[in-house]
Coordinates of C-alpha atoms in Angstrom, one line a residue:
X9 CA 7.2 10.5 -18.1
X10 CA 6.2 11.9 -14.7
X11 CA 3.3 9.5 -14.4
X12 CA 5.5 6.5 -15.4
X13 CA 8.0 7.5 -12.8
X14 CA 5.4 7.9 -10.1
X15 CA 3.8 4.6 -10.8
X16 CA 7.0 2.5 -11.0
X17 CA 10.0 4.0 -9.2
X18 CA 9.1 6.9 -6.9
X19 CA 8.0 6.0 -3.4
X20 CA 5.6 8.7 -2.1
X21 CA 3.6 8.7 1.1
X22 CA 1.6 10.9 3.4
X23 CA 3.1 12.8 6.3
X24 CA 1.1 13.5 9.5
X25 CA -0.3 16.7 7.9
X26 CA -1.6 14.6 4.9
X27 CA 0.8 16.3 2.5
X28 CA 2.5 14.1 0.0
X29 CA 6.2 13.6 0.3
X30 CA 8.9 11.3 -1.0
X31 CA 10.0 8.8 1.6
X32 CA 13.3 8.2 -0.1
X33 CA 15.1 10.4 -2.6
X34 CA 18.1 8.1 -3.0
X35 CA 18.2 5.3 -5.4
X36 CA 15.2 6.6 -7.4
X37 CA 15.4 8.5 -10.6
X38 CA 12.6 9.9 -12.7
X39 CA 12.3 8.2 -16.1
X40 CA 13.5 10.0 -19.2
X41 CA 12.7 9.7 -22.9
X42 CA 15.2 6.9 -23.3
X43 CA 13.3 4.7 -20.8
X44 CA 10.0 4.7 -22.7
X45 CA 8.9 3.7 -26.2
X46 CA 7.9 6.3 -28.8
X47 CA 4.5 7.7 -28.0
X48 CA 2.2 9.3 -30.6
X49 CA 0.3 12.1 -29.1
X50 CA -3.0 13.2 -30.6
X51 CA -4.8 16.3 -29.4
X52 CA -8.5 16.4 -29.9
X53 CA -9.8 20.0 -29.6
X54 CA -13.2 20.0 -27.9
X55 CA -14.0 23.3 -26.3
X56 CA -15.1 23.3 -22.7
X57 CA -18.5 24.9 -22.5
X58 CA -17.9 25.8 -18.8
X59 CA -15.0 28.0 -19.6
X60 CA -15.6 31.5 -21.1
X61 CA -12.9 30.9 -23.8
X62 CA -13.6 27.1 -24.2
X63 CA -10.2 26.3 -22.7
X64 CA -9.2 22.9 -21.4
X65 CA -6.1 21.7 -19.6
X66 CA -3.8 19.4 -21.5
X67 CA -1.1 18.5 -19.0
X68 CA -3.1 16.9 -16.2
X69 CA -5.1 14.3 -18.2
X70 CA -2.1 12.1 -19.2
X71 CA -1.1 11.7 -15.5
X72 CA -4.0 9.4 -14.7
X73 CA -3.9 6.4 -17.1
X74 CA -0.3 5.0 -16.9
X75 CA -0.5 3.7 -13.3
X76 CA -3.8 1.8 -14.0
X77 CA -2.4 0.5 -17.3
X78 CA 0.8 -0.8 -15.5
X79 CA -1.3 -2.4 -12.7
X80 CA -3.5 -4.1 -15.3
X81 CA -0.5 -5.3 -17.3
X82 CA 1.0 -6.8 -14.1
X83 CA -2.3 -8.5 -13.3
X84 CA -2.7 -9.9 -16.8
X85 CA 0.9 -11.3 -16.7
X86 CA 1.0 -12.6 -13.1
X87 CA -2.5 -12.8 -11.7
X88 CA -1.5 -10.5 -8.9
X89 CA -3.4 -7.2 -8.4
X90 CA -1.1 -4.4 -7.2
X91 CA -2.9 -1.6 -5.4
X92 CA -0.1 0.6 -4.1
X93 CA 2.6 2.8 -5.7
X94 CA 5.3 2.4 -6.7
X95 CA 4.8 -0.8 -8.6
X96 CA 8.5 -1.5 -8.7
X97 CA 10.1 -4.9 -9.6
X98 CA 10.6 -5.5 -5.9
X99 CA 6.9 -4.7 -5.1
X100 CA 5.8 -7.1 -7.8
X101 CA 8.2 -9.8 -6.5
X102 CA 6.8 -9.3 -3.0
X103 CA 3.3 -9.6 -4.2
X104 CA 4.1 -12.8 -6.1
X105 CA 5.8 -14.3 -3.0
X106 CA 2.9 -13.3 -0.7
X107 CA -0.1 -14.3 -2.9
X108 CA -2.6 -16.8 -1.5

């Protein structure tokens, strides 16, 4: 859910100290379970040989794929490649209007 929100509705940027911040907290809402289709989660347990107990993180990995999947879906549907977040409907419309 967090990754979906960050890729499509939350506008984040860099401040002068290079720390991420949200430019605008109004008008944006994180997505909830009612906004997304059912997701089947499958955990594959493969021990990490670099960790003394073989532990691996499970929360960080799912953050990466959704923005790329959304960008590829928009590209496949429109021919426009989006390279900035958020990929909101307005950003998609702007990209369509400004394509060469």
